Short mmCIF file of C-alpha atoms in Angstrom, two decimals:
data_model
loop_
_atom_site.label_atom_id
_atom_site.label_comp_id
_atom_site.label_asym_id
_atom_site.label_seq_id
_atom_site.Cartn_x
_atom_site.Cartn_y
_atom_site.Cartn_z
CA UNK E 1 -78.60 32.83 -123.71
CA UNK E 2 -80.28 32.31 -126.98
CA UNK E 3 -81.22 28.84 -125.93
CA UNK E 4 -82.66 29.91 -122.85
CA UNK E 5 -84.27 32.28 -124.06
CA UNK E 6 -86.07 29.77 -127.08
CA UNK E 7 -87.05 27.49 -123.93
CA UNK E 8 -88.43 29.95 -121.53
CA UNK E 9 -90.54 31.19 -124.50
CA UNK E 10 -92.09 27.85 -125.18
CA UNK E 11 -92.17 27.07 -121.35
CA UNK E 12 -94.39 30.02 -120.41
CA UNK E 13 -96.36 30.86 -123.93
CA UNK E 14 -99.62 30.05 -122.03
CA UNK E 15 -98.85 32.41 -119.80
CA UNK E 16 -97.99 35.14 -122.05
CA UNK E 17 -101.42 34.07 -123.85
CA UNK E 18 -103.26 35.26 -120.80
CA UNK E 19 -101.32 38.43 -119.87
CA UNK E 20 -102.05 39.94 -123.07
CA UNK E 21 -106.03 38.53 -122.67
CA UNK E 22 -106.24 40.09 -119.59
CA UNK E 23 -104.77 43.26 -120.90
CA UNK E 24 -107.19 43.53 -123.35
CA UNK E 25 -110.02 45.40 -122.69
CA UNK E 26 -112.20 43.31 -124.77
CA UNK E 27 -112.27 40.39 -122.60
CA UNK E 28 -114.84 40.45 -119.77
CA UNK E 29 -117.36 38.52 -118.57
CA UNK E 30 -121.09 39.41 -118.01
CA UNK E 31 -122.44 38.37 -114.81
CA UNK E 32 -126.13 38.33 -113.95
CA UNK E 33 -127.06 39.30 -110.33
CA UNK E 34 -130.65 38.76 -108.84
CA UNK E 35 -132.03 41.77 -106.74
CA UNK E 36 -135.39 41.14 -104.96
CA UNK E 37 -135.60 44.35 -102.92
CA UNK E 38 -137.35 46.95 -105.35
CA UNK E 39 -139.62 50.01 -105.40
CA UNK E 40 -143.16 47.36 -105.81
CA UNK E 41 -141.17 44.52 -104.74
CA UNK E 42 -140.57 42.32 -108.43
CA UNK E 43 -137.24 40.67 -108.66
CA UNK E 44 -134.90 42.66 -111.54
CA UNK E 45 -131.96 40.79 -113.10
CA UNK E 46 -129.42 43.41 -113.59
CA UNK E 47 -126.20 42.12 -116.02
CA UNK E 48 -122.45 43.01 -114.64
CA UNK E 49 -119.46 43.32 -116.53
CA UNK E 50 -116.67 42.32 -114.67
CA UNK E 51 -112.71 41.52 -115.88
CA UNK E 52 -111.89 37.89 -115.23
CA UNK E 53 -109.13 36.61 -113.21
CA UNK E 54 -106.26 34.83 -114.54
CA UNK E 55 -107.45 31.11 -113.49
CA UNK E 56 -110.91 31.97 -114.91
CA UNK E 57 -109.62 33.48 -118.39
CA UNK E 58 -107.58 30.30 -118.61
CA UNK E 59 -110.26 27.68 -118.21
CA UNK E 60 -112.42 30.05 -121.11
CA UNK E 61 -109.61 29.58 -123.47
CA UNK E 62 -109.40 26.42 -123.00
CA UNK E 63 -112.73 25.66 -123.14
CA UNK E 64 -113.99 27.73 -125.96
CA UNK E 65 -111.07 27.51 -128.67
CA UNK E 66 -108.87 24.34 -126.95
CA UNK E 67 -105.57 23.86 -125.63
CA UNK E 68 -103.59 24.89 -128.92
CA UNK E 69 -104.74 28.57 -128.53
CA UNK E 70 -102.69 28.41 -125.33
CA UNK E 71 -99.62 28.95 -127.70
CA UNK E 72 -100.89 31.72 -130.41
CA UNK E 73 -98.34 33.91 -130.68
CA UNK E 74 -95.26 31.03 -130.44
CA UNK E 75 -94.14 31.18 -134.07
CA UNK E 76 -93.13 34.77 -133.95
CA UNK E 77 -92.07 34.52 -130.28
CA UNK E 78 -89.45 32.15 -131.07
CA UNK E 79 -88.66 33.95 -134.15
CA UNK E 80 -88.01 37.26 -132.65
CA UNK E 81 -86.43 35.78 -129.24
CA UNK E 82 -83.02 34.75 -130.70
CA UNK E 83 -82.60 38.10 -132.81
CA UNK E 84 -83.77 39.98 -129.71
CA UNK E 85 -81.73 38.59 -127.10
CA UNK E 86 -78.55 38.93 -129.18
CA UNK E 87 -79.10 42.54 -130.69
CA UNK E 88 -79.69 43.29 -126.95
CA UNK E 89 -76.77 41.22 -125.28
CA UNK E 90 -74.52 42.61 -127.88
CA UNK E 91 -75.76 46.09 -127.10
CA UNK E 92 -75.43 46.13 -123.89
CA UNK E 93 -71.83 44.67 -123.78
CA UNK E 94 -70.51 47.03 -126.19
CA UNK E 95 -72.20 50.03 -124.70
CA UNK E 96 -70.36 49.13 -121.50
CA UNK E 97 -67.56 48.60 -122.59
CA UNK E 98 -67.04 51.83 -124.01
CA UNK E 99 -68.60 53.49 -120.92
CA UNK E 100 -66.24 51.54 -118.60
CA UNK E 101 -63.52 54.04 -120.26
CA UNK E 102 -65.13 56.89 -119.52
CA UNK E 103 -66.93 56.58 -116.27
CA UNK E 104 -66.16 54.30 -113.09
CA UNK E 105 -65.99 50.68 -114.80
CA UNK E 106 -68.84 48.78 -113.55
CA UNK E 107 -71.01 51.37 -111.76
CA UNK E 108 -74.69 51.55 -111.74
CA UNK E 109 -73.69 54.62 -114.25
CA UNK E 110 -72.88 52.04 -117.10
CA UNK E 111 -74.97 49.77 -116.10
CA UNK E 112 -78.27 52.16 -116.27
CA UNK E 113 -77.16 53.57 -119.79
CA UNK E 114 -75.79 50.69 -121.30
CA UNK E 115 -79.16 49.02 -120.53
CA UNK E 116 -81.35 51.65 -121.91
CA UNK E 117 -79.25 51.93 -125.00
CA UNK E 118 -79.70 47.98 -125.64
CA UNK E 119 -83.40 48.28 -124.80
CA UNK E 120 -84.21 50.82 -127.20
CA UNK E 121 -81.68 49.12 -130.02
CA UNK E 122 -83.96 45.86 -129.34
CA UNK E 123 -86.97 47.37 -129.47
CA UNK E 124 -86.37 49.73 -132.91
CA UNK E 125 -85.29 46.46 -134.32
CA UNK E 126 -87.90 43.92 -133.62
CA UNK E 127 -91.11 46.08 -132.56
CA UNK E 128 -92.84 44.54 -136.16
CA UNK E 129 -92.02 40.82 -134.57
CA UNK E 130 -93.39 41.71 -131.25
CA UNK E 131 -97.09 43.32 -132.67
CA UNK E 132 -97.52 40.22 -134.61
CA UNK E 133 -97.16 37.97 -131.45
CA UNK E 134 -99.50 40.13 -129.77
CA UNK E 135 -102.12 39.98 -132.67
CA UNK E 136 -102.06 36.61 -132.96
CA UNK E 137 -102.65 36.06 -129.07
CA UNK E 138 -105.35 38.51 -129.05
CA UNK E 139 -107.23 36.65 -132.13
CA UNK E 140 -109.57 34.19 -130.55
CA UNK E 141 -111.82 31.68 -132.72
CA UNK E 142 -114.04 29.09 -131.14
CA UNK E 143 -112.66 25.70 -131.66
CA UNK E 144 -113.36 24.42 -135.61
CA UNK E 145 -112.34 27.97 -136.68
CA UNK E 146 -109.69 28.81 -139.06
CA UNK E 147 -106.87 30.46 -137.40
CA UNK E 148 -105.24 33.31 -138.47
CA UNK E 149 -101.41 32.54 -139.36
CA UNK E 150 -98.85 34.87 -138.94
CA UNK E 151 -98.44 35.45 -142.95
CA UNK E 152 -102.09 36.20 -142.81
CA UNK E 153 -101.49 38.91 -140.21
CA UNK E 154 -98.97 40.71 -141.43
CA UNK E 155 -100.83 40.63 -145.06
CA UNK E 156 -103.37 42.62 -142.87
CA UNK E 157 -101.43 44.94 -141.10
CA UNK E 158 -99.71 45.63 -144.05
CA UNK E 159 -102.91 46.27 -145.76
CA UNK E 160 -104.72 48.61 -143.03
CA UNK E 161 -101.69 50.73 -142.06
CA UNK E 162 -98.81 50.14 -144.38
CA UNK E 163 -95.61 49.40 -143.08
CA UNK E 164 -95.79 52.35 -140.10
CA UNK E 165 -98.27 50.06 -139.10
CA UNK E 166 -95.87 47.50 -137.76
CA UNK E 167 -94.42 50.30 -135.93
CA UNK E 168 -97.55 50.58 -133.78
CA UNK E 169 -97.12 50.83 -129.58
CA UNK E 170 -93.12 51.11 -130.12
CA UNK E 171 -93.39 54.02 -128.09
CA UNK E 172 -95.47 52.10 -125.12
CA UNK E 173 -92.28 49.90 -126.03
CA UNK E 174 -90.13 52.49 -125.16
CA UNK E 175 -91.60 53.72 -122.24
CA UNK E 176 -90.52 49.62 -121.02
CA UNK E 177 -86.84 50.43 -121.20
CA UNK E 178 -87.36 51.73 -117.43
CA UNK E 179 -87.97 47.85 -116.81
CA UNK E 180 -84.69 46.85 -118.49
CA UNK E 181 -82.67 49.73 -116.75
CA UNK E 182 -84.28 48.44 -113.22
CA UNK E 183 -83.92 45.16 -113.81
CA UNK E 184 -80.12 45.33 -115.07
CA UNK E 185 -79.12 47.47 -111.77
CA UNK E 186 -80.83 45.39 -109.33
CA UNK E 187 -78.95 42.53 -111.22
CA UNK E 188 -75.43 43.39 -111.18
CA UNK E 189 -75.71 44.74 -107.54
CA UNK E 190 -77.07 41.30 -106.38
CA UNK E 191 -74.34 39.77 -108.50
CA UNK E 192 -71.80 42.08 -107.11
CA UNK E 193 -72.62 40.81 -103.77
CA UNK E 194 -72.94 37.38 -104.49
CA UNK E 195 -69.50 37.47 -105.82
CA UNK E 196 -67.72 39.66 -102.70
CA UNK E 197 -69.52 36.78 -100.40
CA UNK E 198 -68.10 34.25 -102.62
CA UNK E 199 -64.38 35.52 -102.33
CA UNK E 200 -64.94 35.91 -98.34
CA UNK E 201 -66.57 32.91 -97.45
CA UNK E 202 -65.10 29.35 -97.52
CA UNK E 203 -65.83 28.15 -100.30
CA UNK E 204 -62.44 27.68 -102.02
CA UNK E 205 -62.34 24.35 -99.39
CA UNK E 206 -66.05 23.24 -101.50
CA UNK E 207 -65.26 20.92 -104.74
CA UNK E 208 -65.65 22.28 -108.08
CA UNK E 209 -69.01 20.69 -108.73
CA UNK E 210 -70.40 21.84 -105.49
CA UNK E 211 -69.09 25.72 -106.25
CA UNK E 212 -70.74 25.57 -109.97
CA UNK E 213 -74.15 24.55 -108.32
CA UNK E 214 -74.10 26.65 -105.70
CA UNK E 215 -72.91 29.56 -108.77
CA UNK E 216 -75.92 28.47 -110.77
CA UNK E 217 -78.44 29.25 -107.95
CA UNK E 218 -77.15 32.16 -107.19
CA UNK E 219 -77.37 33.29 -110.81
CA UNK E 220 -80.93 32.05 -111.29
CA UNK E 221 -81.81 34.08 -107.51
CA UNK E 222 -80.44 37.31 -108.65
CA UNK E 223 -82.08 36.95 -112.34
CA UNK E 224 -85.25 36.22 -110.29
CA UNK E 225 -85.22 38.74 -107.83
CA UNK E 226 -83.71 41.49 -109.95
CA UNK E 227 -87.00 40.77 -112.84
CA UNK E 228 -89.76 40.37 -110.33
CA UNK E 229 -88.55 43.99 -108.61
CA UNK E 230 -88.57 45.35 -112.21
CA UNK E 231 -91.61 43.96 -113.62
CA UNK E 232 -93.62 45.04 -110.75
CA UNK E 233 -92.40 48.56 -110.41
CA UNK E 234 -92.39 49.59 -114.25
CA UNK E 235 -95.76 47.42 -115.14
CA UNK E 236 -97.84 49.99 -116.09
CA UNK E 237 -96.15 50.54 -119.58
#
């Protein structure tokens, strides 16, 4: 899990670099329009200011501050991602496991509050990583520029706002464990399911290697499908 997680974060850092661009209300573009129709007929240039779409923001950063500035933000990514992903696995397993005792084992019960307990144990733990990764995404120099380094921002949050300061949109943060909870039920149902069709169907007459590939697929489906539901529902925070 921790590997996976340390690849998916390298795989899709550009993407992540233009999520939190677009979320930033400091990046627009200013658009001039041409209107000839006026009270005593003289063209007026009038200048819009309009968000830009993902493809758009993409080829700006890209042109403007080069292909490197696609991964701002990696250092503390992969940094945080291990530490993250195993506070939060171990979290969530123990949680359950101690919830399995006392409610139905396995029920959407467990799973709802065993997720939201990891979620919130994740976050209080590595919110400081997490605003650093975001800072650095959100600093954009022209190419030639000195980029800021991580060491370099947390020497300046530290300054401005002391150490509450790293502690800054952990409550947006937690206001995300909604995601986690969705995403975890959605999960374990689809895995559920995936797992009664397995024992009814015929696959116990498939070889070994065929069963593990078809196991893997169904895995990466119901991670899919479970995340996308999530993500889209609780995207707001």
């Amino acid at each position: 899990c921790r590997c996976g997680g340390t690849v998916g974060a390298i795989l899709t850092c550009p993407l992540e670099v233009v999520k939190t661009r677009l979320q930033s209300s400091s990046v627009t573009l200013y658009i001039s329009e041409v209107h000839l129709n006026t009270v005593n007929g003289a063209s007026v240039n009038r200048v819009t200011r309009v968000s830009p779409g993902p493809l758009h923001c993409l080829k700006m950063i890209l042109q403007n501050e080069g292909p490197r500035s696609l991964f701002r933000g990696l250092g503390p990514n992969l940094v945080g991602v291990a530490p993250s992903r195993a506070i939060y696995f171990a979290a969530y397993s123990n949680c359950k496991e101690k919830l399995n005792n006392i409610f139905n084992p396995d029920s959407t019960q467990v799973h709802m509050i065993s997720a939201g307990v990891a979620g919130f144990t994740a976050i209080t733990t590595t919110n400081p990583i997490w605003l650093v990764k975001t800072r650095l995404q959100l600093d954009a120099r022209n190419r030639g520029e000195k980029r800021m380094s991580a060491f370099e921002c947390v020497r300046k949050v530290y300054r401005s706002d002391g150490v509450k300061g790293f502690y800054r949109g952990m409550s947006a943060s937690y206001a995300g464990i909604s995601e986690t909870v969705i995403h975890f039920v959605i999960y374990e149902s689809i895995k559920r399911k995936l797992l009664e069709y397995k024992t009814v169907s015929a696959m116990d007459n498939e070889d070994e290697s065929a069963k593990e590939a078809s196991d893997f697929v169904g895995m990466m489906m119901a991670a899919a499908t479970s995340k996308t539901c999530a993500t889209s529902i609780a995207y707001p925070h």
